[in-house]
CSV table of C-alpha atoms in Angstrom, one decimal:
chain,number,residue,atom,x,y,z
A,1344,MET,CA,0.0,0.0,0.0
A,1345,ALA,CA,1.3,3.5,-0.9
A,1346,SER,CA,0.1,6.3,1.4
A,1347,VAL,CA,0.5,9.7,-0.1
A,1348,CYS,CA,1.5,12.2,2.6
A,1349,PHE,CA,1.0,15.8,1.5
A,1350,TYR,CA,2.5,18.5,3.7
A,1351,PHE,CA,2.4,22.2,2.7
A,1352,GLN,CA,4.7,24.9,4.1
A,1353,VAL,CA,3.0,28.3,4.6
A,1354,HIS,CA,5.2,31.3,5.5
A,1355,GLN,CA,5.5,35.0,5.1
A,1356,PRO,CA,8.2,37.1,6.9
A,1357,HIS,CA,7.9,40.5,8.3
A,1358,ARG,CA,10.1,42.3,5.7
A,1359,LEU,CA,12.2,45.3,6.9
A,1360,ARG,CA,11.7,48.8,5.5
A,1361,HIS,CA,14.6,50.8,4.2
A,1362,TYR,CA,16.4,51.7,7.4
A,1363,THR,CA,19.5,53.9,7.3
A,1364,ILE,CA,22.1,54.7,9.9
A,1365,PHE,CA,20.4,58.1,10.4
A,1366,ASP,CA,17.0,56.5,11.3
A,1367,SER,CA,16.1,56.4,15.0
A,1368,GLY,CA,12.6,55.1,15.1
A,1369,SER,CA,11.6,51.5,16.1
A,1370,ASP,CA,9.2,51.1,13.1
A,1371,TYR,CA,11.6,48.6,11.4
A,1372,PHE,CA,9.1,46.6,9.3
A,1373,ASP,CA,7.6,47.6,6.0
A,1374,ALA,CA,3.8,47.2,6.7
A,1375,TYR,CA,2.9,48.5,3.2
A,1376,LYS,CA,5.1,45.9,1.4
A,1377,ASN,CA,4.1,43.1,3.7
A,1378,ALA,CA,0.5,43.8,3.2
A,1379,GLU,CA,0.9,44.1,-0.6
A,1380,ILE,CA,2.7,40.8,-0.9
A,1381,CYS,CA,0.4,39.0,1.6
A,1382,ARG,CA,-2.7,40.1,-0.3
A,1383,LYS,CA,-1.1,39.3,-3.7
A,1384,VAL,CA,-0.2,35.7,-2.7
A,1385,ALA,CA,-3.6,35.3,-1.0
A,1386,LYS,CA,-5.3,36.1,-4.3
A,1387,LYS,CA,-3.1,33.9,-6.4
A,1388,CYS,CA,-2.4,31.0,-4.1
A,1389,TYR,CA,-3.9,30.8,-0.6
A,1390,LEU,CA,-7.6,31.6,-1.3
A,1391,PRO,CA,-8.0,29.5,-4.5
A,1392,THR,CA,-6.0,26.6,-3.1
A,1393,ASN,CA,-7.8,26.6,0.2
A,1394,ARG,CA,-11.1,26.5,-1.7
A,1395,LEU,CA,-9.9,23.7,-3.9
A,1396,LEU,CA,-8.7,21.6,-1.0
A,1397,LEU,CA,-12.0,22.0,0.8
A,1398,GLU,CA,-13.8,20.9,-2.4
A,1399,LEU,CA,-11.6,17.8,-2.7
A,1400,ILE,CA,-12.0,16.9,1.0
A,1401,GLU,CA,-15.7,17.1,0.7
A,1402,ARG,CA,-15.9,15.3,-2.6
A,1403,HIS,CA,-13.8,12.3,-1.3
A,1404,ALA,CA,-15.6,12.1,2.0
A,1405,GLY,CA,-12.6,11.9,4.2
A,1406,GLN,CA,-10.3,9.9,1.9
A,1407,PHE,CA,-8.2,12.9,0.9
A,1408,LYS,CA,-6.1,14.4,3.6
A,1409,VAL,CA,-3.3,17.0,3.8
A,1410,ALA,CA,-1.1,18.7,6.4
A,1411,PHE,CA,0.1,22.3,6.9
A,1412,SER,CA,2.8,24.0,8.8
A,1413,ILE,CA,2.0,27.7,9.0
A,1414,THR,CA,4.5,30.0,10.7
A,1415,GLY,CA,3.4,32.4,13.4
A,1416,THR,CA,4.6,35.3,11.3
A,1417,ALA,CA,2.3,34.2,8.4
A,1418,LEU,CA,-0.7,33.8,10.7
A,1419,GLU,CA,0.0,37.3,12.1
A,1420,GLN,CA,-0.1,38.8,8.6
A,1421,PHE,CA,-3.2,36.9,7.6
A,1422,ALA,CA,-5.0,38.3,10.7
A,1423,ASP,CA,-3.8,41.9,9.8
A,1424,TYR,CA,-4.0,41.9,6.0
A,1425,ALA,CA,-6.0,38.9,4.7
A,1426,PRO,CA,-8.3,37.5,7.4
A,1427,GLU,CA,-10.3,35.5,4.8
A,1428,VAL,CA,-7.2,33.3,4.4
A,1429,LEU,CA,-7.2,32.5,8.1
A,1430,VAL,CA,-10.9,31.7,8.0
A,1431,GLY,CA,-10.2,29.4,5.0
A,1432,PHE,CA,-7.6,27.5,7.0
A,1433,GLN,CA,-10.0,27.2,10.0
A,1434,ARG,CA,-12.7,25.7,7.7
A,1435,LEU,CA,-10.1,23.2,6.5
A,1436,ALA,CA,-9.3,22.4,10.1
A,1437,ALA,CA,-13.0,21.8,10.8
A,1438,THR,CA,-13.1,19.0,8.2
A,1439,GLY,CA,-11.0,16.6,10.4
A,1440,CYS,CA,-8.9,15.8,7.3
A,1441,VAL,CA,-6.2,18.4,7.9
A,1442,GLU,CA,-3.3,18.2,10.3
A,1443,PHE,CA,-1.4,21.2,11.5
A,1444,LEU,CA,2.3,20.7,12.4
A,1445,SER,CA,4.6,22.4,14.9
A,1446,GLU,CA,7.6,24.6,14.1
A,1447,THR,CA,9.3,27.7,15.4
A,1448,TYR,CA,6.9,30.6,15.7
A,1449,HIS,CA,9.2,33.0,13.8
A,1450,HIS,CA,10.6,30.6,11.2
A,1451,SER,CA,13.9,31.1,12.9
A,1452,LEU,CA,17.3,29.4,13.1
A,1453,SER,CA,17.1,29.5,16.9
A,1454,PHE,CA,17.9,25.8,17.3
A,1455,LEU,CA,21.4,26.6,16.2
A,1456,PHE,CA,22.0,29.5,18.5
A,1457,SER,CA,19.8,29.3,21.6
A,1458,PRO,CA,18.1,26.2,23.0
A,1459,ASP,CA,16.0,28.3,25.4
A,1460,GLU,CA,14.7,30.5,22.6
A,1461,PHE,CA,14.0,27.5,20.4
A,1462,ALA,CA,11.9,25.9,23.1
A,1463,ASP,CA,10.0,29.1,23.8
A,1464,GLN,CA,9.2,29.6,20.1
A,1465,VAL,CA,8.0,26.0,19.7
A,1466,ALA,CA,5.8,26.5,22.8
A,1467,ALA,CA,4.4,29.8,21.5
A,1468,HIS,CA,3.6,28.2,18.1
A,1469,ARG,CA,1.9,25.2,19.5
A,1470,LYS,CA,-0.3,27.4,21.6
A,1471,LEU,CA,-1.2,29.6,18.6
A,1472,ILE,CA,-2.1,26.5,16.5
A,1473,ARG,CA,-4.2,25.1,19.4
A,1474,ASP,CA,-6.0,28.4,19.8
A,1475,LEU,CA,-6.7,29.0,16.1
A,1476,PHE,CA,-7.4,25.5,14.9
A,1477,GLY,CA,-8.3,23.4,17.9
A,1478,GLN,CA,-5.3,21.0,17.5
A,1479,THR,CA,-2.2,20.4,19.5
A,1480,PRO,CA,0.5,19.6,17.0
A,1481,GLN,CA,2.2,16.2,17.5
A,1482,VAL,CA,4.5,16.3,14.5
A,1483,PHE,CA,7.4,18.7,14.3
A,1484,ARG,CA,9.2,20.3,11.3
A,1485,ASN,CA,12.1,22.7,11.8
A,1486,THR,CA,12.6,25.8,9.8
A,1487,GLU,CA,13.6,25.0,6.2
A,1488,LEU,CA,13.5,21.3,7.2
A,1489,ILE,CA,16.8,21.8,9.0
A,1490,TYR,CA,17.6,18.6,10.8
A,1491,SER,CA,20.2,16.5,12.6
A,1492,ASN,CA,20.4,13.9,15.4
A,1493,GLN,CA,20.8,16.8,17.9
A,1494,LEU,CA,17.6,18.4,16.7
A,1495,ALA,CA,15.7,15.2,17.1
A,1496,GLN,CA,17.0,14.8,20.7
A,1497,ALA,CA,16.0,18.4,21.5
A,1498,VAL,CA,12.5,17.9,20.2
A,1499,ALA,CA,12.2,14.6,22.2
A,1500,ARG,CA,13.2,16.6,25.3
A,1501,ILE,CA,10.5,19.2,24.7
A,1502,GLY,CA,8.0,16.3,24.6
A,1503,GLY,CA,4.6,15.7,23.1
A,1504,PHE,CA,5.7,14.8,19.6
A,1505,LYS,CA,5.4,11.5,17.8
A,1506,ALA,CA,7.3,12.3,14.6
A,1507,ILE,CA,9.7,14.8,13.0
A,1508,LEU,CA,10.2,15.6,9.3
A,1509,ALA,CA,13.4,15.9,7.4
A,1510,GLU,CA,14.8,16.0,3.8
A,1511,GLY,CA,15.3,12.6,2.2
A,1512,ALA,CA,18.8,13.5,1.1
A,1513,ASP,CA,20.7,10.8,-0.8
A,1514,HIS,CA,23.8,11.2,1.3
A,1515,ILE,CA,22.0,10.3,4.6
A,1516,LEU,CA,19.9,7.5,3.1
A,1517,GLY,CA,22.6,5.7,1.1
A,1518,TYR,CA,20.9,2.6,-0.4
A,1519,ARG,CA,17.7,3.2,1.5
A,1520,SER,CA,14.5,4.7,0.2
A,1521,PRO,CA,12.6,7.7,1.6
A,1522,ASN,CA,9.4,5.7,1.2
A,1523,TYR,CA,9.6,4.1,4.6
A,1524,VAL,CA,9.3,5.3,8.1
A,1525,TYR,CA,12.5,5.6,10.1
A,1526,LYS,CA,13.6,6.8,13.5
A,1527,PRO,CA,16.4,9.0,14.8
A,1528,PRO,CA,19.1,7.4,17.0
A,1529,GLU,CA,18.8,8.3,20.7
A,1530,ALA,CA,15.4,10.2,20.4
A,1531,PRO,CA,12.9,7.8,22.1
A,1532,GLY,CA,9.4,7.9,20.9
A,1533,LEU,CA,10.1,9.9,17.7
A,1534,LYS,CA,9.6,8.6,14.2
A,1535,LEU,CA,11.4,10.2,11.2
A,1536,LEU,CA,9.5,11.0,8.0
A,1537,LEU,CA,11.7,11.8,5.0
A,1538,LYS,CA,10.7,13.9,2.0
A,1539,ASN,CA,10.7,12.2,-1.4
A,1540,TYR,CA,12.5,15.1,-3.0
A,1541,ARG,CA,12.3,13.8,-6.5
A,1542,LEU,CA,8.5,13.5,-6.6
A,1543,SER,CA,8.0,16.6,-4.5
A,1544,ASP,CA,10.3,18.7,-6.7
A,1545,ASP,CA,8.5,17.4,-9.8
A,1546,ILE,CA,5.5,19.4,-8.6
A,1547,ALA,CA,7.2,22.3,-6.9
A,1548,PHE,CA,10.0,23.1,-9.3
A,1549,ARG,CA,9.8,21.1,-12.6
A,1550,PHE,CA,6.1,21.2,-13.3
A,1551,SER,CA,6.2,24.1,-15.8
A,1552,ASN,CA,9.8,23.6,-17.0
A,1553,ARG,CA,9.5,23.0,-20.8
A,1554,HIS,CA,13.1,21.8,-20.9
A,1555,TRP,CA,12.3,18.9,-18.5
A,1556,SER,CA,12.3,15.5,-20.2
A,1557,GLU,CA,9.0,14.6,-18.5
A,1558,TRP,CA,7.1,17.9,-19.4
A,1559,PRO,CA,4.2,18.1,-19.5
A,1560,LEU,CA,3.5,16.3,-16.3
A,1561,SER,CA,0.1,14.7,-16.4
A,1562,VAL,CA,-1.8,13.4,-13.4
A,1563,GLY,CA,-1.8,9.9,-14.9
A,1564,LYS,CA,2.0,9.9,-15.3
A,1565,PHE,CA,2.5,11.1,-11.7
A,1566,ALA,CA,0.1,8.5,-10.3
A,1567,GLN,CA,2.1,5.8,-12.1
A,1568,TRP,CA,5.2,7.0,-10.3
A,1569,VAL,CA,3.4,6.8,-7.0
A,1570,ASN,CA,2.0,3.4,-7.8
A,1571,ALA,CA,5.5,2.1,-8.5
A,1572,VAL,CA,6.2,2.5,-4.7
A,1573,ASN,CA,4.0,-0.4,-4.0
A,1574,GLY,CA,6.3,-3.3,-3.0
A,1575,ASN,CA,9.2,-0.9,-2.4
A,1576,GLY,CA,7.9,1.3,0.4
A,1577,TYR,CA,4.6,2.3,1.8
A,1578,VAL,CA,4.6,6.1,2.0
A,1579,VAL,CA,5.3,8.9,-0.5
A,1580,ASN,CA,6.1,12.1,1.4
A,1581,LEU,CA,5.3,15.1,-0.8
A,1582,PHE,CA,6.6,18.1,1.1
A,1583,VAL,CA,6.2,21.4,-0.9
A,1584,ASP,CA,5.8,25.1,-0.4
A,1585,TYR,CA,2.1,26.1,-0.5
A,1586,GLU,CA,3.0,28.9,-2.8
A,1587,THR,CA,3.7,26.3,-5.4
A,1588,PHE,CA,0.1,26.5,-6.3
A,1589,GLY,CA,-0.6,29.8,-8.2
A,1590,GLU,CA,2.6,31.7,-7.2
A,1591,HIS,CA,5.6,29.7,-8.1
A,1592,GLN,CA,3.6,27.7,-10.7
A,1593,TRP,CA,1.1,30.1,-12.1
A,1594,GLU,CA,-2.5,29.2,-12.8
A,1595,ASP,CA,-1.9,29.1,-16.6
A,1596,THR,CA,0.6,26.2,-16.1
A,1597,GLY,CA,-2.3,23.9,-15.2
A,1598,ILE,CA,-1.2,23.4,-11.6
A,1599,PHE,CA,-4.7,23.8,-10.2
A,1600,GLU,CA,-6.1,21.3,-12.7
A,1601,PHE,CA,-3.3,18.9,-11.7
A,1602,LEU,CA,-4.1,19.2,-8.0
A,1603,ARG,CA,-7.9,18.9,-8.7
A,1604,ALA,CA,-7.5,15.6,-10.6
A,1605,LEU,CA,-4.7,14.1,-8.4
A,1606,PRO,CA,-6.8,12.5,-5.6
A,1607,ASP,CA,-9.1,10.6,-8.1
A,1608,GLU,CA,-6.1,9.3,-10.0
A,1609,ILE,CA,-4.2,8.2,-6.8
A,1610,LEU,CA,-7.3,6.6,-5.3
A,1611,ARG,CA,-8.0,4.7,-8.5
A,1612,HIS,CA,-5.3,2.2,-7.4
A,1613,PRO,CA,-7.0,0.0,-4.7
A,1614,ASP,CA,-3.8,-0.1,-2.6
A,1615,ASN,CA,-3.4,3.7,-2.4
A,1616,GLY,CA,-4.6,6.3,0.0
A,1617,PHE,CA,-3.8,9.6,1.7
A,1618,LYS,CA,-2.5,10.0,5.3
A,1619,THR,CA,-1.4,13.0,7.3
A,1620,PRO,CA,2.1,12.8,8.9
A,1621,GLY,CA,0.7,11.9,12.3
A,1622,GLU,CA,-1.4,9.1,10.7
A,1623,VAL,CA,1.7,7.8,9.0
A,1624,ALA,CA,3.6,7.7,12.3
A,1625,ASP,CA,0.7,5.8,13.9
A,1626,ALA,CA,0.2,3.4,11.0
A,1627,TYR,CA,3.8,2.2,10.3
A,1628,GLU,CA,6.7,1.0,12.4
A,1629,ALA,CA,10.2,2.4,11.8
A,1630,VAL,CA,12.3,0.0,9.7
A,1631,ASP,CA,15.7,1.5,10.7
A,1632,ALA,CA,17.5,4.3,12.4
A,1633,VAL,CA,18.9,7.0,10.2
A,1634,ASP,CA,22.0,8.7,11.6
A,1635,VAL,CA,22.4,12.4,10.7
A,1636,PRO,CA,25.3,13.7,12.7
A,1637,HIS,CA,25.6,16.9,10.6
A,1638,LEU,CA,22.9,19.5,9.7
A,1639,ILE,CA,20.9,19.1,6.6
A,1640,SER,CA,18.0,21.1,5.0
A,1641,TRP,CA,15.7,21.0,2.0
A,1642,ALA,CA,17.4,24.0,0.4
A,1643,ASP,CA,19.4,24.2,-2.8
A,1644,THR,CA,21.3,21.3,-4.4
A,1645,GLU,CA,23.7,20.9,-1.4
A,1646,ARG,CA,20.9,20.3,1.1
A,1647,ASP,CA,22.9,22.2,3.7
A,1648,LEU,CA,22.7,25.6,5.5
A,1649,SER,CA,24.8,27.6,3.2
A,1650,ALA,CA,21.8,29.6,1.9
A,1651,TRP,CA,21.6,31.2,5.4
A,1652,LEU,CA,25.0,30.9,6.9
A,1653,GLY,CA,27.3,30.5,3.9
A,1654,ASN,CA,29.1,33.8,3.9
A,1655,ALA,CA,30.7,36.2,6.4
A,1656,MET,CA,27.8,38.7,6.2
A,1657,GLN,CA,25.2,36.1,7.2
A,1658,GLN,CA,27.4,34.7,10.0
A,1659,ASN,CA,28.1,38.1,11.4
A,1660,ALA,CA,24.5,39.3,11.3
A,1661,ILE,CA,23.0,36.3,13.0
A,1662,THR,CA,25.8,36.0,15.6
A,1663,GLU,CA,25.2,39.7,16.6
A,1664,LEU,CA,21.5,39.1,16.7
A,1665,TYR,CA,21.6,36.2,19.1
A,1666,ARG,CA,24.3,37.9,21.2
A,1667,MET,CA,21.6,40.4,22.1
A,1668,GLU,CA,19.3,37.7,23.6
A,1669,GLN,CA,20.1,38.3,27.3
A,1670,ALA,CA,19.9,42.1,26.9
A,1671,VAL,CA,16.6,41.9,25.1
A,1672,LYS,CA,14.9,39.6,27.6
A,1673,GLN,CA,16.3,41.6,30.6
A,1674,THR,CA,14.4,44.7,29.4
A,1675,GLY,CA,11.0,42.9,29.9
A,1676,ASP,CA,9.8,45.1,27.1
A,1677,PRO,CA,7.3,43.1,24.9
A,1678,ASP,CA,7.8,45.4,21.9
A,1679,ILE,CA,11.6,44.9,22.0
A,1680,LEU,CA,11.1,41.2,22.4
A,1681,ARG,CA,8.6,41.1,19.5
A,1682,ASP,CA,10.9,43.0,17.2
A,1683,TRP,CA,14.0,40.9,18.1
A,1684,ARG,CA,12.1,37.7,17.4
A,1685,ARG,CA,10.9,39.0,14.1
A,1686,LEU,CA,14.5,39.7,13.2
A,1687,GLN,CA,15.3,36.0,13.7
A,1688,THR,CA,13.2,34.9,10.7
A,1689,SER,CA,15.5,33.0,8.3
A,1690,ASP,CA,14.5,35.1,5.3
A,1691,HIS,CA,16.5,38.0,6.5
A,1692,PHE,CA,19.7,35.9,6.2
A,1693,TYR,CA,18.6,34.3,3.0
A,1694,TYR,CA,18.4,37.8,1.4
A,1695,MET,CA,22.2,38.1,2.2
A,1696,CYS,CA,23.0,34.9,0.3
A,1697,THR,CA,25.6,35.4,-2.4
A,1698,LYS,CA,25.2,32.0,-4.0
A,1699,TYR,CA,23.4,31.5,-7.3
A,1700,PHE,CA,21.4,28.3,-7.8
A,1701,ALA,CA,18.4,27.3,-9.7
A,1702,ASP,CA,16.3,26.5,-6.6
A,1703,GLY,CA,16.6,30.2,-5.5
A,1704,ASP,CA,14.7,31.5,-8.5
A,1705,VAL,CA,11.3,31.0,-6.8
A,1706,HIS,CA,12.4,33.3,-3.9
A,1707,LYS,CA,13.2,36.3,-6.2
A,1708,TYR,CA,9.5,37.2,-6.2
A,1709,PHE,CA,9.7,38.2,-2.5
A,1710,ASN,CA,13.3,39.5,-2.1
A,1711,PRO,CA,13.0,43.3,-1.4
A,1712,TYR,CA,16.7,44.0,-2.0
A,1713,ASP,CA,18.7,44.7,-5.1
A,1714,THR,CA,21.9,43.0,-3.7
A,1715,PRO,CA,22.8,40.8,-0.7
A,1716,TYR,CA,25.0,43.7,0.5
A,1717,ASP,CA,22.0,46.0,0.7
A,1718,SER,CA,20.2,43.5,2.8
A,1719,TYR,CA,23.2,43.1,5.2
A,1720,ILE,CA,23.6,46.9,5.7
A,1721,ASN,CA,19.9,47.4,6.2
A,1722,PHE,CA,19.7,44.6,8.8
A,1723,MET,CA,22.8,45.8,10.7
A,1724,ASN,CA,21.4,49.3,10.9
A,1725,VAL,CA,18.2,47.9,12.5
A,1726,LEU,CA,20.3,45.9,14.9
A,1727,ASP,CA,22.3,49.0,16.0
A,1728,ASN,CA,19.0,50.7,16.9
A,1729,MET,CA,17.9,47.6,18.8
A,1730,ARG,CA,21.0,47.8,20.9
A,1731,SER,CA,20.3,51.4,21.7
A,1732,ARG,CA,16.7,50.5,22.8
A,1733,CYS,CA,18.0,47.7,25.0
A,1734,ALA,CA,20.6,50.0,26.6
A,1735,THR,CA,18.0,52.7,27.4
A,1736,ALA,CA,15.2,50.4,28.5
A,1737,ARG,CA,14.5,50.0,32.2
A,1738,PRO,CA,15.4,46.5,33.3
A,1739,ALA,CA,12.5,44.3,34.3
A,1740,ALA,CA,12.2,42.8,37.7
A,1741,PRO,CA,13.8,39.3,37.9
A,1742,SER,CA,11.4,36.5,37.1
A,1743,PRO,CA,11.9,32.7,37.4
A,1744,ALA,CA,9.9,32.1,34.2
A,1745,ARG,CA,11.2,32.6,30.7
A,1746,ILE,CA,9.1,34.8,28.3
A,1747,VAL,CA,7.2,32.4,26.0
A,1748,GLU,CA,4.3,34.5,24.7
A,1749,THR,CA,4.7,36.6,21.6
A,1750,GLN,CA,2.6,39.7,21.0
A,1751,SER,CA,0.1,38.9,18.3
A,1752,PRO,CA,-2.7,40.7,16.5
A,1753,GLN,CA,-6.3,39.8,17.2
A,1754,TYR,CA,-7.3,36.6,15.4
A,1755,PRO,CA,-10.7,35.6,14.2
A,1756,ARG,CA,-12.4,33.0,16.4
A,1757,ARG,CA,-11.9,29.4,15.5
A,1758,ARG,CA,-14.6,28.2,13.1
A,1759,THR,CA,-16.2,24.8,13.2
A,1760,ASP,CA,-18.2,24.9,9.9
A,1761,THR,CA,-17.0,24.2,6.4
A,1762,SER,CA,-20.1,25.2,4.5
A,1763,VAL,CA,-19.4,28.8,3.5
A,1764,THR,CA,-17.0,29.4,0.6
A,1765,VAL,CA,-14.4,32.1,1.1
């Protein structure tokens, strides 16, 4: 039996405004640009794809299932700029066929620099998902699918998770297939679900590439590739950015028609079905432990962290940012804490990347800078102002508890009906 496991990543960062060394205000973020991009992507991707998924779930009466990981920064912007998107996700949650995953609230690299901050962001994100969608996430995915043995152990220590997601990179699997369930070494209770990057990238990156030998990709052809897993695995993990539908792959490529027809074609084979990551973890035992002593990700051809930490600018910027942690938290100022956490979003460091690779093309839509050097200078100017705010803020009274909550906008109430079309 081949269980297709769809997981969609949904993220929008708080982009910075142009901030010079002469600026002194604390209004670091470009509300106009963030609203413009959020509404644009909502119109092209989030709203039509949410409607389509709801239609497919209702048509297949519970047989079609998907999962989402939605960052806290994206949910904040939906509440501020596109509340109908958030309502659409709540209607999907109410079907019982959609699972919501856990990650860092701010789509950050905090695991690499601050264990306490990492744990706080995971806790804040879990609470937000529970409040908005009525689910307590039991499957974890780290920012950009960054993973190692050490991450799995940290997630196991936090507790409450049954599985963790990672990239099914060839160099960690060797002869093994990503189409089985594995487990991390020395992380009791956790199962490891690995992305089938070939089939995932066929949809996310190659779908509209006319130079690809398999173009055009028909639903029938893709279903045959899924069917081929039967007898050589039991799960096909399709992990893709949600913006694949309508933004990275435009509507005129046929991507929505492909998605609309896919469940029927997959379910045509009697041994096939759809499961969420949590259901996969419950249904199958781990066949082996996969040792990942070094950090991997789902980014670029190297599957490493060089997209965010590959040059001196990136390393300097993020080191200086996390060096401020104690000073920020000692102020007890929720505005300073909120801004510092928004600066942790991985996109800020991605914009400083000087590499050139085909995978990066999809991100050019959202990069507000002409060069990586402009991004670095702008970020460091903001950081200088943050230092001044910390230095002049009155220190808070000592508290035994760490700050977990993140200031957020007012969210719509959680919905339990699925009948109204957004």
